[in-house]
Coordinates of C-alpha atoms in Angstrom, one line a residue:
M762 CA -11.4 -10.3 15.3
Q763 CA -10.2 -13.5 13.5
A764 CA -13.2 -13.3 11.2
I765 CA -12.4 -9.7 10.3
R766 CA -8.8 -10.6 9.5
N767 CA -10.0 -13.5 7.4
F768 CA -12.3 -11.1 5.5
Y769 CA -9.4 -8.7 5.0
K770 CA -7.2 -11.5 3.6
S771 CA -10.0 -12.4 1.1
V772 CA -10.2 -8.8 0.1
I773 CA -6.4 -8.5 -0.3
G774 CA -6.3 -11.7 -2.3
M775 CA -8.6 -10.2 -4.9
S776 CA -5.5 -8.5 -6.4
V777 CA -4.8 -11.7 -8.3
Y778 CA -8.4 -11.8 -9.6
L779 CA -8.1 -8.1 -10.6
K780 CA -5.1 -9.0 -12.7
L781 CA -3.2 -6.3 -10.9
P782 CA 0.2 -6.9 -9.3
I783 CA 0.1 -7.2 -5.5
F784 CA 2.5 -4.3 -5.3
F785 CA 3.4 -1.6 -7.7
S786 CA 4.8 1.9 -7.3
V787 CA 4.2 5.0 -9.4
L788 CA 6.5 7.9 -8.9
I789 CA 5.4 11.3 -10.3
C790 CA 8.3 13.7 -9.9
C791 CA 8.9 17.4 -10.0
M792 CA 12.3 18.8 -9.1
N793 CA 12.6 20.1 -5.5
A794 CA 9.0 19.1 -4.7
K795 CA 8.2 17.5 -1.4
E796 CA 7.4 13.8 -1.8
V797 CA 3.9 12.7 -0.8
R798 CA 3.7 9.0 0.1
I799 CA 0.3 7.6 -0.9
A800 CA -1.0 4.0 -0.7
V801 CA -4.0 3.0 -2.6
S802 CA -6.0 -0.2 -1.9
D803 CA -5.4 -2.5 -4.9
L804 CA -9.2 -2.8 -5.2
L805 CA -9.4 1.0 -5.9
A806 CA -6.2 1.4 -8.0
D807 CA -7.8 1.3 -11.4
T808 CA -10.3 4.0 -10.4
V809 CA -8.1 6.6 -8.7
V810 CA -4.4 6.3 -9.8
D811 CA -5.0 8.3 -13.0
T812 CA -6.7 11.1 -11.1
L813 CA -3.8 11.3 -8.7
M814 CA -1.2 11.3 -11.5
L815 CA -3.0 14.1 -13.3
H816 CA -3.4 16.1 -10.1
A817 CA 0.3 15.8 -9.3
Q818 CA 1.2 17.1 -12.8
E819 CA -1.2 20.0 -12.5
K820 CA 0.0 21.0 -9.1
D821 CA 3.8 20.4 -9.7
L822 CA 3.8 17.8 -6.9
Q823 CA 5.8 14.6 -6.4
F824 CA 3.6 11.6 -5.5
K825 CA 5.0 8.1 -4.6
I826 CA 1.9 5.9 -5.1
D827 CA 1.9 2.3 -3.9
S828 CA -0.9 -0.1 -4.8
I829 CA -1.1 -2.6 -1.9
G830 CA -3.7 -4.4 0.2
S831 CA -5.6 -2.4 2.8
L832 CA -4.2 -4.3 5.7
P833 CA -0.5 -3.6 4.9
A834 CA -1.4 0.0 4.0
L835 CA -3.0 0.4 7.4
D836 CA 0.1 -1.0 9.1
K837 CA 2.3 1.4 7.1
L838 CA 0.0 4.3 7.9
N839 CA 0.2 3.6 11.7
A840 CA 4.0 3.2 11.4
G841 CA 4.3 6.7 9.9
E842 CA 5.5 5.4 6.6
L843 CA 2.7 7.1 4.6
D844 CA 1.3 10.6 4.3
M845 CA -2.1 9.4 2.8
A846 CA -3.9 6.2 2.1
L847 CA -7.1 5.1 0.4
I848 CA -8.0 1.9 2.3
A849 CA -10.9 -0.4 3.1
I850 CA -11.8 -0.4 6.8
P851 CA -14.4 -3.0 7.8
R852 CA -16.5 -2.4 10.8
R853 CA -14.9 -3.5 14.2
S854 CA -11.5 -3.6 12.5
T855 CA -8.3 -1.9 13.6
Q856 CA -8.5 1.8 13.0
P857 CA -5.7 4.2 12.0
S858 CA -4.0 6.0 14.9
S859 CA -5.5 9.2 16.3
N860 CA -2.9 11.2 14.3
Y861 CA -4.9 10.6 11.1
Q862 CA -8.0 12.2 9.7
L863 CA -10.4 9.9 7.9
Y864 CA -12.7 11.1 5.0
P865 CA -15.3 8.7 3.7
F866 CA -14.7 7.9 0.0
A867 CA -16.7 5.0 -1.4
Y868 CA -18.3 1.7 -0.6
S869 CA -18.5 -1.9 -2.0
T870 CA -21.9 -3.5 -1.5
S871 CA -23.9 -6.6 -2.2
I872 CA -27.3 -6.2 -3.9
I873 CA -30.2 -8.7 -3.4
A874 CA -32.6 -8.9 -6.3
V875 CA -35.5 -11.0 -7.6
N876 CA -37.8 -10.9 -10.6
V877 CA -40.2 -8.0 -10.8
N878 CA -43.2 -10.4 -10.5
N879 CA -41.9 -11.9 -7.3
P880 CA -44.2 -10.4 -4.5
L881 CA -41.3 -10.2 -2.0
D882 CA -40.1 -6.6 -1.3
E883 CA -37.8 -7.1 1.6
I884 CA -35.8 -9.9 3.4
S885 CA -33.8 -10.3 6.6
I886 CA -30.2 -11.3 6.9
N887 CA -31.3 -14.3 8.8
R888 CA -33.4 -15.5 5.8
L889 CA -30.6 -14.7 3.4
S890 CA -28.3 -16.9 5.5
G891 CA -30.8 -19.7 5.3
T892 CA -31.2 -19.3 1.6
F893 CA -27.5 -19.1 0.6
G894 CA -25.5 -20.5 3.5
S895 CA -24.3 -24.1 3.8
H896 CA -24.2 -24.6 7.5
E897 CA -27.2 -22.5 8.8
E898 CA -29.6 -23.6 11.5
L899 CA -32.3 -22.1 9.3
S900 CA -32.2 -23.8 5.9
L901 CA -34.6 -22.4 3.4
S902 CA -35.3 -24.0 0.0
K903 CA -39.0 -23.2 -0.7
W904 CA -40.5 -19.8 -1.3
S905 CA -43.4 -20.7 1.1
E906 CA -40.8 -21.0 3.9
I907 CA -40.1 -17.3 3.4
G908 CA -43.8 -16.5 3.7
L909 CA -45.0 -16.3 0.1
S910 CA -48.5 -17.6 0.3
G911 CA -49.8 -19.5 -2.7
W912 CA -46.3 -20.5 -3.9
G913 CA -46.7 -24.1 -2.5
N914 CA -43.5 -26.1 -3.0
R915 CA -41.9 -23.8 -5.6
S916 CA -38.2 -24.0 -5.0
I917 CA -35.9 -21.0 -4.4
K918 CA -33.2 -20.7 -7.1
P919 CA -30.3 -18.9 -5.5
I920 CA -27.7 -17.4 -7.8
V921 CA -24.7 -15.1 -7.6
G922 CA -23.7 -12.6 -10.3
Q923 CA -20.0 -11.9 -10.4
L924 CA -18.0 -9.1 -12.0
E925 CA -14.2 -9.1 -12.3
G926 CA -12.8 -7.1 -9.4
S927 CA -16.0 -7.1 -7.3
I928 CA -16.0 -8.4 -3.7
S929 CA -19.8 -8.6 -3.4
L930 CA -19.8 -12.3 -2.7
E931 CA -17.0 -12.1 -0.1
L932 CA -18.8 -9.2 1.5
F933 CA -22.1 -11.1 1.6
K934 CA -20.4 -14.1 3.2
H935 CA -18.7 -11.9 5.8
V936 CA -21.9 -10.1 6.9
A937 CA -24.6 -12.8 6.4
L938 CA -22.7 -16.0 6.9
E939 CA -20.0 -14.8 9.3
D940 CA -17.4 -15.9 6.8
G941 CA -19.1 -19.3 6.3
K942 CA -19.5 -21.1 3.0
I943 CA -22.1 -20.7 0.2
R944 CA -24.2 -23.9 -0.2
S945 CA -23.4 -26.1 -3.2
T946 CA -26.8 -25.5 -4.8
V947 CA -26.0 -21.8 -5.4
S948 CA -25.1 -21.1 -9.0
L949 CA -22.1 -18.8 -9.4
L950 CA -22.4 -17.0 -12.7
K951 CA -21.1 -14.0 -14.6
N952 CA -23.1 -11.0 -13.8
N953 CA -24.8 -10.7 -17.3
A954 CA -25.9 -14.4 -17.1
A955 CA -27.3 -13.8 -13.6
L956 CA -29.2 -10.7 -14.7
S957 CA -30.7 -12.7 -17.6
I958 CA -31.9 -15.5 -15.2
I959 CA -33.4 -13.0 -12.7
S960 CA -35.3 -11.1 -15.4
N961 CA -36.9 -14.3 -16.7
D962 CA -37.3 -16.5 -13.7
V963 CA -39.7 -15.5 -10.9
A964 CA -38.3 -18.2 -8.6
A965 CA -34.7 -16.9 -8.7
I966 CA -33.0 -14.7 -6.1
A967 CA -29.5 -13.2 -6.7
I968 CA -26.6 -11.6 -5.0
L969 CA -25.3 -8.9 -7.4
P970 CA -22.3 -6.6 -7.3
T971 CA -24.2 -3.5 -8.6
N972 CA -27.7 -2.1 -8.7
P973 CA -29.3 -3.6 -11.9
Q974 CA -30.9 -1.2 -14.4
D975 CA -33.5 -3.6 -15.7
R976 CA -37.3 -3.1 -15.4
Y977 CA -37.8 -6.8 -15.0
I978 CA -35.6 -7.0 -11.9
K979 CA -36.6 -5.8 -8.4
V980 CA -34.0 -4.9 -5.8
L981 CA -35.0 -6.0 -2.3
S982 CA -34.7 -4.0 0.9
V983 CA -32.7 -5.8 3.6
A984 CA -33.3 -5.9 7.4
K985 CA -30.5 -6.6 9.9
E986 CA -32.9 -8.5 12.1
Q987 CA -36.1 -10.4 11.4
D988 CA -38.3 -7.7 13.1
S989 CA -36.3 -4.6 12.3
P990 CA -36.9 -2.1 9.5
A991 CA -35.6 -3.0 6.1
F992 CA -33.6 -0.5 4.0
E993 CA -33.1 -0.3 0.3
P994 CA -29.5 0.1 -1.0
S995 CA -29.7 3.8 -1.8
D996 CA -26.5 5.9 -1.6
D997 CA -27.7 7.5 1.6
N998 CA -28.7 4.2 3.3
I999 CA -25.3 2.7 2.4
H1000 CA -23.4 5.7 3.5
Y1001 CA -25.1 6.0 6.9
G1002 CA -25.0 2.3 7.6
D1003 CA -28.7 1.5 7.4
Y1004 CA -28.2 -1.0 4.5
P1005 CA -26.2 -3.8 6.1
F1006 CA -24.0 -4.9 3.1
R1007 CA -21.2 -2.4 2.8
L1008 CA -17.4 -2.2 2.9
S1009 CA -16.2 1.3 3.6
F1010 CA -13.2 2.9 1.9
Y1011 CA -11.6 6.0 3.4
I1012 CA -9.1 8.6 2.6
A1013 CA -6.7 8.7 5.6
L1014 CA -4.0 11.3 6.1
L1015 CA -2.0 12.9 8.8
K1016 CA -4.0 15.6 10.6
S1017 CA -1.0 17.9 10.4
E1018 CA -1.0 17.5 6.6
V1019 CA -4.7 18.2 6.1
P1020 CA -4.2 21.9 5.2
N1021 CA -1.3 21.0 2.8
L1022 CA -3.0 18.0 1.2
A1023 CA -6.7 19.2 1.3
H1024 CA -6.5 19.9 -2.5
V1025 CA -5.7 16.2 -3.1
V1026 CA -8.7 15.0 -1.1
E1027 CA -10.9 17.5 -2.9
A1028 CA -9.8 16.1 -6.3
L1029 CA -10.6 12.6 -5.1
L1030 CA -14.1 13.8 -4.0
S1031 CA -14.8 15.3 -7.4
D1032 CA -17.9 14.5 -9.5
S1033 CA -15.6 13.0 -12.2
V1034 CA -14.1 10.5 -9.7
A1035 CA -17.6 9.7 -8.3
N1036 CA -18.7 8.9 -11.9
V1037 CA -15.7 6.5 -12.4
L1038 CA -16.5 4.8 -9.1
S1039 CA -20.1 4.3 -10.1
D1040 CA -19.0 2.8 -13.4
S1041 CA -16.6 0.5 -11.5
H1042 CA -19.1 -1.3 -9.2
F1043 CA -18.4 1.0 -6.3
V1044 CA -20.9 3.4 -4.6
P1045 CA -19.5 6.9 -4.0
I1046 CA -20.5 8.9 -1.0
P1047 CA -23.7 10.9 -1.5
Y1048 CA -23.4 14.2 -3.5
N1049 CA -24.4 16.4 -0.6
V1050 CA -21.8 14.8 1.7
R1051 CA -19.1 15.3 -0.9
Q1052 CA -20.1 18.9 -1.3
Q1053 CA -19.9 19.6 2.4
L1054 CA -16.5 17.9 2.8
Q1055 CA -15.1 19.9 -0.2
M1056 CA -16.3 23.1 1.4
D1057 CA -14.6 22.2 4.6
L1058 CA -11.4 21.2 2.9
T1059 CA -11.3 24.4 0.8
L1060 CA -11.5 26.5 4.0
R1061 CA -8.7 24.4 5.6
S1062 CA -6.5 24.7 2.6
K1063 CA -6.8 28.5 2.6
R1064 CA -5.2 28.6 6.0
V1065 CA -1.9 27.4 4.5
V1066 CA 0.6 30.2 4.5
K1067 CA 2.0 30.7 1.0

């Protein structure tokens, strides 16, 4: 539990890195409209606040939108101080009370990549720990130690590509290193610099915030255990939890308010928001899942008596 809270703290602390205030409030008003209290994770604020503001104006609604960390938002949600929240919920963490309905919204992830000419196609979390971690029982520094025959003593060159606002490194450390430290020999670079190295150096391996669109870079499948199946970071594999590096973001709202606020959730699950998420180093939930949720929400919203 302490490791989860530490990870939460590192995620919340990213608000400074995002150049966002730790707390801000947007009030969108219409006279005599019922106020809807919404909290948005500061990691998501740039991608969804504009959509919420536009939707409030179109529907003549009054939204009070607070951009805060997921942990305080979860506390406010459970205390009944919010009607809706967009929050990150790591696995094994505290869940909202049973009074709330959760809808999957998006994911942050960590991508593992090598040069296209590297024969490696998959890797286990254990070997990633040995490659990037500083205090691992299994310390790997040569490609031959990962099983690449004919590579002799060629050294592994571990690097990390970083984008402003991304938590891919923190997520990697949480999952693979159990919140441990990255070893000092790992190069921390801007994402474009990391992509340039990977596309030109067959000995490099990188942690990246997004799926690279470069024919000289190969994305590795990752296995949770050494002898378990490895999964590529496709939208489906991330959504269903087969790919191990993911932080889930949910739309949470009072179950009693689902019929009244279903249209807000539908707007957040639109194709336009999914495109914004994809352009902002997030992975939206798969298209077919969004379509099914939207159909269900439409049916529930029609039950509201006008």
